[in-house]
Amino acid sequence: MAAPVQRLQATKLPTLPASTTPEQRYWRSFASPLLIHEYSSVTSIHFSPHAPHDFAVTSSSLIKVFSAKTRAVSKTISRFKDTAYAGQIRADGKVLAAADAGGTVQVFDMASRAVLRSWADVHKTPVQALRWNPRELTQLATAGDDATVRLWDLAVNAPVTTFSGHADYVRSLAYLPGSTFGGVVSGSYDKSARLWDPRAKAPALTFRHDAAIDAVLPMPGGTTLLVAAGAVVRVWDIVAARELAALSNHQKTVTALAHTSGATRRVLTGGLDGHVKIYDAASWAVVHGVKYPKPVLSVAVSPDERHLAVGMVDGLLSIRTRTAAGAKDAVREKNRALDLIARGIDPRAGAKKRSQAMARRLRGADSTGADADAVVDVAPRAKRERAFDKDLRKGRYGAALTRVLAAGDSGLVLTVLKELIYRNALATALAHRDEDGLRPVVEWCVRRVGDPRMVAVVAEVVGGVLDLYSHALGQSAEFDKLIRKLRGRVAAEVESARMASRAGGMLGLLMGGNE
């Protein structure tokens, strides 16, 4: 008895490198961009540490509190006589503090927007940096253009502590995470960042830089500090008091620093070049970047990593939201319902009733069977032999190749060509073809000569075509044009390979010189 005929198995090509990395796909999932035009530059964005993580946006003489659920303004605080700065929500989400260009520091109740505390005529100059103490709910720190850093307590009318070691404007401020003594880090236009110890009232550490400092960011753990000085962000080890890395991926001044709260720590930097760069905090390599239409002044990520908010110089506020996995189906269903409504169909209407013919066809499809059902083994049906399989079995190699070329499936064409090469029948399949029969073969080679997974087979086919039909060159203008196109593609691929080889040699020399 003859063995059954086996179907020709399709060739499985190696998987090409993904066009995007998982990191890029994650940050691109922050979709649904909402653009809001404020009256003036958006100088500060701060997410509440307390769920649902509403966020305060400071612009002009207003502080707007946006709902994290609807991305709409839920409250507006306008009790400022001058430009407002640094609106910050306390850790419990119940109180907001802010300062203004006149040096006044005010504390508001989030529910009633009433002023709980106000300190005026202390800084006397604009206060553009303010932070709540993450460990003590009644304490906060401010820094102003009078080159001082002041610590406050809600129960006291005057500053608890004043640090006056800077020689120029102090525009950035942060509490040191995990600090039991309430350490504060400040960055100044005198090109220094200082770590202050309230017990000593003097800087415990000073980090010198080459440019004015616009932002400081201590990392969770309290042992690493990021300082934005000019277009460079320097990473410092606080314990060893040494520089760990210098991030110089921006072309203009870096104005904002932020970090994510998840297990995989990421650092975001925003600059006047309109770029937001995202770094891996383990290797300090750039993993993603976003381009904005205007220079960036403020960047913030919600603690649950659902919202990415960016404020710009011209007052443009961008809010991008990442849809949770469970909410995607709800969004899809909502869009389907809206589409039905647009077409005049009630989405609440029941499913269309089946016709009698369809009911007869599907009769018994939902039956689960009885307990005493008998199981009948049914032999699997043999798959129908494909036309090109039959041509190969009958030795009609030219017809098999013509069929798969007409089908347009490149993977199937590659499978048949490999089978013809294996059977030493490629020349037979290419022989006795006129111009119309040869054109699909050459066109397939032109399209696939740049694919490294197919280049070996393409070379075999091109060699076979030239061996059989080189004597016919010059007899058809269209065929000659196709051959010239193939030659151009081959020359381009050869040049690309030559350039890649040169680049590899240069990199080898550089790596060898550094060893």
XYZ file of C-alpha atoms in Angstrom:
515
model
C 0.000 0.000 0.000
C 1.382 3.430 -0.952
C 2.198 5.890 1.793
C -0.228 8.804 2.149
C 0.784 12.037 0.462
C 2.107 14.590 2.948
C 1.232 18.278 2.592
C 4.165 20.606 2.010
C 4.886 22.312 5.344
C 5.167 26.093 5.212
C 8.605 27.521 5.982
C 8.808 29.152 9.418
C 10.939 32.256 9.184
C 12.905 33.637 12.154
C 11.114 36.403 14.005
C 12.475 39.830 13.197
C 13.345 42.223 16.038
C 10.311 44.087 17.320
C 9.933 47.614 15.976
C 9.112 48.845 19.496
C 10.402 47.796 22.901
C 8.099 46.845 25.809
C 9.110 50.110 27.476
C 8.007 52.135 24.453
C 4.726 50.244 24.222
C 4.070 50.946 27.915
C 4.624 54.694 27.654
C 2.702 54.880 24.392
C -0.257 53.373 26.251
C -0.623 56.814 27.875
C -3.120 57.781 25.212
C -6.288 59.899 25.209
C -4.319 63.175 25.325
C -6.266 66.088 26.765
C -4.910 69.546 25.893
C -5.987 72.525 28.019
C -4.913 76.135 27.463
C -4.294 78.036 30.693
C -3.898 81.803 31.010
C -0.144 81.703 31.577
C 2.807 79.325 31.929
C 2.067 76.106 33.820
C 4.801 76.341 36.451
C 3.810 73.451 38.725
C 1.845 70.183 38.631
C 1.427 68.067 41.761
C -0.526 64.838 42.253
C -2.073 64.132 45.623
C -0.338 61.170 47.327
C -3.785 60.161 48.607
C -6.188 58.218 46.353
C -7.840 58.991 43.966
C -4.784 61.198 43.269
C -6.356 64.456 42.165
C -3.772 66.958 40.969
C -3.130 70.674 41.397
C -2.060 72.791 38.420
C -0.513 76.200 39.116
C -0.746 78.851 36.416
C -1.000 82.646 36.567
C -2.770 83.647 39.814
C -4.859 80.463 39.935
C -4.492 76.938 41.245
C -6.872 74.468 39.622
C -7.501 71.069 41.170
C -8.324 68.427 38.538
C -10.231 65.239 39.255
C -8.175 62.140 38.478
C -11.362 60.301 37.429
C -12.814 62.826 34.983
C -9.742 64.996 34.209
C -12.009 68.025 34.712
C -11.520 70.962 37.070
C -13.176 70.224 40.413
C -11.941 73.249 42.385
C -10.322 76.598 41.646
C -8.332 78.567 44.224
C -7.898 82.218 43.282
C -7.003 83.960 46.553
C -3.688 85.299 45.308
C -2.767 88.939 44.766
C 0.116 88.028 42.469
C 1.377 85.125 40.353
C 0.947 81.842 42.221
C 3.670 79.203 42.477
C 4.218 75.644 43.694
C 0.722 74.412 44.573
C 1.315 71.285 46.680
C -1.275 68.868 48.127
C -0.491 67.366 51.534
C -0.052 63.611 51.953
C -3.549 63.145 53.384
C -5.146 65.029 50.461
C -7.012 67.441 52.754
C -4.819 70.551 52.657
C -3.068 72.502 49.871
C -0.223 74.988 50.274
C 1.082 77.509 47.752
C 3.125 80.697 47.493
C 3.111 83.735 45.241
C 5.386 86.324 43.643
C 4.957 88.629 46.626
C 6.491 86.107 49.007
C 3.235 85.207 50.773
C 2.749 81.532 51.718
C -0.839 80.318 52.162
C -2.425 77.068 53.309
C -5.945 76.134 52.123
C -8.550 73.597 53.133
C -9.231 71.436 50.074
C -12.926 70.942 50.852
C -13.978 74.557 51.545
C -11.015 76.398 49.929
C -10.788 78.478 53.115
C -7.426 79.942 54.120
C -6.125 78.031 57.146
C -2.794 79.818 57.533
C -1.017 82.701 55.829
C 2.565 83.915 56.246
C 3.323 87.284 54.657
C 6.224 89.748 54.778
C 8.771 87.055 55.659
C 10.393 86.117 52.334
C 9.552 89.542 50.782
C 10.568 88.167 47.346
C 8.931 85.590 45.025
C 8.705 82.076 46.490
C 8.777 79.519 43.665
C 9.570 76.352 45.652
C 7.430 74.743 48.347
C 7.209 71.206 49.705
C 5.263 69.436 52.452
C 7.166 67.315 54.974
C 6.230 63.697 54.094
C 6.633 62.589 57.734
C 5.060 65.498 59.626
C 1.692 66.748 58.314
C 2.003 70.146 59.998
C 5.421 71.050 58.579
C 6.491 72.422 55.204
C 9.499 74.107 53.593
C 9.761 77.091 51.242
C 12.579 78.641 49.207
C 12.603 82.079 47.628
C 14.497 84.582 45.555
C 15.907 86.045 48.793
C 18.358 83.095 48.751
C 16.871 81.559 51.916
C 15.232 78.249 52.746
C 12.650 78.359 55.549
C 10.913 75.622 57.528
C 7.390 76.263 58.810
C 4.920 74.706 61.244
C 1.183 75.324 60.954
C 0.982 76.013 64.687
C 3.604 78.788 64.614
C 3.322 82.271 63.077
C 7.017 82.576 62.184
C 9.535 80.295 60.445
C 10.811 77.495 62.655
C 14.200 77.453 60.932
C 15.892 79.637 58.324
C 18.829 78.499 56.164
C 20.780 81.314 54.505
C 23.827 79.726 52.884
C 22.941 80.334 49.224
C 24.158 83.378 47.299
C 21.411 83.594 44.626
C 17.799 82.665 43.887
C 16.640 79.294 45.273
C 14.175 77.840 42.771
C 14.040 74.132 43.718
C 13.426 72.281 46.950
C 12.716 68.771 48.243
C 12.605 66.801 51.467
C 15.037 63.888 51.677
C 12.982 60.643 51.698
C 13.541 58.417 54.712
C 15.327 61.165 56.628
C 14.633 60.902 60.362
C 15.985 64.417 61.003
C 13.894 66.159 58.303
C 16.705 66.795 55.831
C 15.991 69.285 53.030
C 17.718 69.585 49.630
C 17.754 72.928 47.823
C 19.017 73.998 44.404
C 20.074 77.564 43.654
C 21.128 79.804 40.811
C 24.502 80.084 42.562
C 25.236 76.688 40.891
C 25.126 74.706 44.143
C 22.791 72.129 45.620
C 22.834 71.861 49.409
C 21.608 69.268 51.879
C 20.438 71.003 55.065
C 20.269 69.490 58.557
C 17.676 71.378 60.676
C 19.524 70.393 63.834
C 22.744 72.109 62.732
C 21.147 74.926 60.686
C 24.029 74.525 58.241
C 24.517 72.576 55.007
C 25.609 69.026 55.680
C 26.693 68.565 52.025
C 27.234 70.908 49.079
C 27.237 69.740 45.443
C 28.861 72.169 42.982
C 27.733 72.423 39.349
C 28.552 74.308 36.160
C 25.192 76.047 35.681
C 22.212 77.418 37.575
C 20.041 74.714 39.148
C 16.347 74.569 38.214
C 15.261 71.248 39.763
C 16.340 68.737 42.405
C 14.880 65.268 42.954
C 15.923 62.869 45.744
C 15.164 59.263 44.845
C 13.168 57.009 47.216
C 15.563 55.555 49.751
C 17.290 58.859 50.308
C 20.732 57.838 49.033
C 20.577 59.223 45.464
C 20.006 62.811 44.358
C 19.272 64.137 40.868
C 20.178 67.754 40.104
C 19.207 69.556 36.879
C 21.874 72.178 36.088
C 21.559 73.632 32.601
C 21.029 70.922 29.997
C 22.673 68.224 32.161
C 21.119 66.154 34.938
C 23.730 64.890 37.390
C 23.161 61.862 39.594
C 24.827 62.028 43.018
C 25.463 59.387 45.651
C 24.635 61.217 48.886
C 26.340 58.670 51.137
C 29.652 58.700 49.254
C 29.266 62.345 48.124
C 30.318 61.477 44.568
C 28.818 61.752 41.100
C 27.344 58.552 39.664
C 26.262 59.704 36.198
C 25.702 62.744 34.008
C 22.612 62.644 31.779
C 23.137 65.007 28.840
C 20.358 63.999 26.442
C 18.626 67.401 26.413
C 19.665 70.246 24.124
C 18.376 73.032 26.371
C 17.871 73.689 30.083
C 16.175 70.923 32.072
C 13.370 72.493 34.100
C 11.482 69.544 35.640
C 12.255 66.203 37.262
C 9.871 63.431 38.340
C 9.928 59.704 39.058
C 7.423 56.858 38.943
C 6.211 55.013 42.018
C 6.082 51.440 40.683
C 8.472 48.564 41.267
C 10.337 49.421 38.046
C 11.656 52.876 38.830
C 11.732 55.393 35.987
C 12.899 59.026 36.011
C 11.306 61.683 33.797
C 13.051 64.899 32.775
C 11.461 67.829 30.944
C 13.358 70.642 29.240
C 13.045 73.833 27.266
C 13.790 71.831 24.102
C 10.223 70.499 24.326
C 11.306 66.940 25.123
C 10.402 64.675 28.030
C 13.029 61.949 28.452
C 12.377 58.758 30.427
C 15.336 56.982 32.059
C 15.834 53.594 33.655
C 16.932 54.371 37.219
C 19.135 51.247 37.293
C 21.281 51.939 34.211
C 20.417 55.628 33.600
C 19.766 54.818 29.939
C 17.006 56.536 27.961
C 14.143 54.088 27.410
C 11.611 56.427 25.823
C 11.005 60.039 24.848
C 8.039 62.276 24.081
C 8.142 65.483 22.012
C 5.849 68.358 22.973
C 5.024 71.439 20.856
C 6.387 73.998 23.353
C 9.143 74.224 25.986
C 8.330 72.143 29.072
C 8.229 73.718 32.537
C 6.638 70.998 34.701
C 6.219 67.210 34.612
C 4.324 64.906 36.972
C 3.210 61.246 37.048
C 0.359 60.064 39.256
C 1.311 57.630 42.060
C -0.753 54.883 40.394
C 0.986 55.633 37.051
C -2.328 56.270 35.332
C -1.831 59.912 34.368
C 1.114 61.779 32.831
C 0.743 65.566 33.040
C 3.065 68.079 31.361
C 2.894 71.884 31.605
C 4.415 74.199 29.004
C 5.609 77.781 28.683
C 2.679 79.042 26.605
C 0.101 77.775 29.125
C -0.608 74.478 27.363
C -1.385 71.598 29.747
C -1.169 68.053 28.379
C -2.807 65.193 30.303
C -2.267 61.668 28.994
C -4.125 58.761 30.577
C -3.274 55.065 30.488
C -6.363 52.881 30.180
C -6.364 50.030 32.682
C -6.660 46.490 31.321
C -10.095 45.990 32.898
C -11.434 49.264 31.498
C -10.532 48.555 27.866
C -13.588 46.328 27.342
C -15.859 48.986 28.835
C -14.372 51.628 26.517
C -14.806 49.321 23.537
C -18.435 48.624 24.464
C -19.114 52.336 24.927
C -17.666 53.100 21.483
C -19.799 50.341 19.961
C -22.938 51.779 21.569
C -22.094 55.284 20.319
C -21.568 53.907 16.811
C -24.981 52.207 16.900
C -26.632 55.415 18.122
C -24.974 57.373 15.292
C -26.514 54.916 12.821
C -29.961 55.308 14.394
C -29.963 51.904 16.136
C -30.959 51.520 19.774
C -28.004 49.716 21.488
C -30.408 48.440 24.169
C -32.477 46.520 21.623
C -32.248 42.742 21.816
C -30.298 40.589 19.430
C -31.721 40.011 15.987
C -34.037 36.997 15.887
C -32.652 34.028 13.979
C -34.320 32.999 10.765
C -35.934 29.544 10.533
C -33.198 28.304 8.214
C -30.496 29.460 10.661
C -32.386 27.906 13.582
C -32.496 24.540 11.769
C -28.786 24.787 10.980
C -27.838 25.530 14.608
C -30.263 23.049 16.150
C -28.562 21.184 18.966
C -25.461 23.366 18.969
C -26.096 24.437 22.572
C -26.917 20.964 23.841
C -24.735 19.692 26.674
C -25.784 16.053 26.223
C -27.164 13.521 28.704
C -25.333 11.490 31.327
C -25.541 8.270 29.279
C -24.304 9.698 25.977
C -22.126 7.352 24.002
C -18.759 8.565 22.746
C -18.132 7.813 19.104
C -14.576 8.038 17.787
C -14.559 9.763 14.438
C -11.418 9.592 12.352
C -10.102 13.039 11.427
C -10.838 14.049 7.875
C -7.844 14.238 5.628
C -7.019 17.754 4.485
C -7.707 18.413 0.843
C -4.636 18.403 -1.341
C -3.742 21.859 -2.587
C -3.310 22.513 -6.293
C 0.401 23.317 -6.102
C 0.961 20.227 -3.908
C -0.588 18.128 -6.642
C 1.595 19.842 -9.270
C 4.708 19.081 -7.229
C 3.619 15.456 -6.789
C 3.021 15.107 -10.530
C 6.346 16.763 -11.411
C 4.746 19.888 -12.880
C 7.247 22.217 -11.212
C 6.696 25.239 -13.447
C 2.938 25.124 -12.870
C 3.435 24.854 -9.083
C 5.655 27.942 -9.037
C 3.236 29.886 -11.234
C 0.313 29.053 -8.902
C 1.984 30.268 -5.694
C 3.277 33.441 -7.403
C -0.265 34.230 -8.525
C -1.588 33.652 -4.978
C 0.680 36.440 -3.690
C 1.630 34.700 -0.429
C 5.339 35.423 -0.014
C 5.798 32.740 2.636
C 4.208 30.132 0.365
C 6.419 31.218 -2.547
C 9.480 30.788 -0.327
C 8.292 27.325 0.745
C 7.836 26.134 -2.848
C 11.176 27.591 -3.974
C 12.993 25.823 -1.127
C 11.280 22.568 -2.104
C 12.318 23.046 -5.749
C 15.923 23.705 -4.703
C 15.843 20.610 -2.495
C 14.584 18.509 -5.429
C 17.141 20.125 -7.780
C 14.202 21.219 -9.920
C 14.552 25.009 -9.818
C 15.938 25.214 -13.358
C 13.067 23.050 -14.608
C 10.504 25.352 -12.941
C 12.097 28.476 -14.456
C 12.596 27.077 -17.967
C 10.346 27.631 -20.986
C 8.815 30.884 -19.726
C 7.872 33.862 -21.799
C 8.044 37.482 -20.633
C 4.667 37.309 -18.837
C 5.640 34.123 -17.031
C 9.063 35.413 -15.996
C 7.946 38.850 -14.757
C 6.300 37.608 -11.469
C 9.491 35.695 -10.604
C 11.761 38.723 -11.031
C 9.288 41.039 -9.259
C 9.229 38.701 -6.241
C 13.048 38.776 -6.175
C 13.044 42.600 -6.313
C 10.675 42.788 -3.339
C 12.506 40.217 -1.203
C 16.191 40.817 -1.955
C 16.473 43.060 1.132
C 15.031 40.471 3.548
C 17.959 38.676 5.230
C 15.753 35.645 5.877
C 15.166 35.112 2.141
C 18.338 36.428 0.533
C 19.875 32.974 0.027
C 16.838 31.706 -1.896
C 16.595 34.964 -3.866
C 20.247 34.577 -4.916
C 19.533 31.035 -6.186
C 16.508 32.216 -8.179
C 18.317 35.219 -9.697
C 21.237 33.020 -10.671
C 18.854 30.572 -12.344
C 17.059 33.336 -14.254
C 20.334 34.832 -15.522
C 21.676 31.417 -16.562
C 18.569 30.650 -18.614
C 17.627 34.071 -20.011
C 20.763 36.263 -20.128
C 20.884 35.772 -23.900
C 17.414 37.392 -24.181
C 18.418 40.670 -22.542
C 17.858 43.664 -24.829
C 14.886 42.127 -26.617
C 12.194 43.596 -24.319
C 12.301 47.136 -22.877
C 9.955 46.239 -19.978
C 11.979 43.172 -18.983
C 15.253 45.097 -19.236
C 13.786 47.794 -16.965
C 12.869 45.151 -14.383
C 16.376 43.667 -14.479
C 17.908 47.140 -13.988
C 15.636 47.660 -10.989
C 16.806 44.348 -9.539
C 20.416 45.347 -10.122
C 19.831 48.664 -8.320
C 18.306 46.909 -5.301
C 21.226 44.475 -5.138
C 23.742 47.343 -5.354
C 21.925 49.209 -2.532
C 22.001 46.123 -0.301
C 25.701 45.580 -1.009
C 26.439 49.207 -0.094
C 24.427 48.858 3.122
C 26.392 45.754 4.050
C 29.668 47.574 3.324
C 28.678 50.518 5.544
C 27.600 48.165 8.338
C 30.973 46.403 8.108
C 32.812 49.743 8.386
C 30.718 50.769 11.399
C 31.444 47.422 13.037
C 35.165 47.918 12.514
C 35.055 51.435 14.014
C 33.152 50.201 17.053
C 35.644 47.371 17.451
C 38.539 49.840 17.514
C 36.755 52.058 20.047
C 35.916 49.148 22.314
C 39.439 47.794 22.012
C 40.925 51.168 22.924
C 38.834 51.371 26.097
C 39.836 47.932 27.367
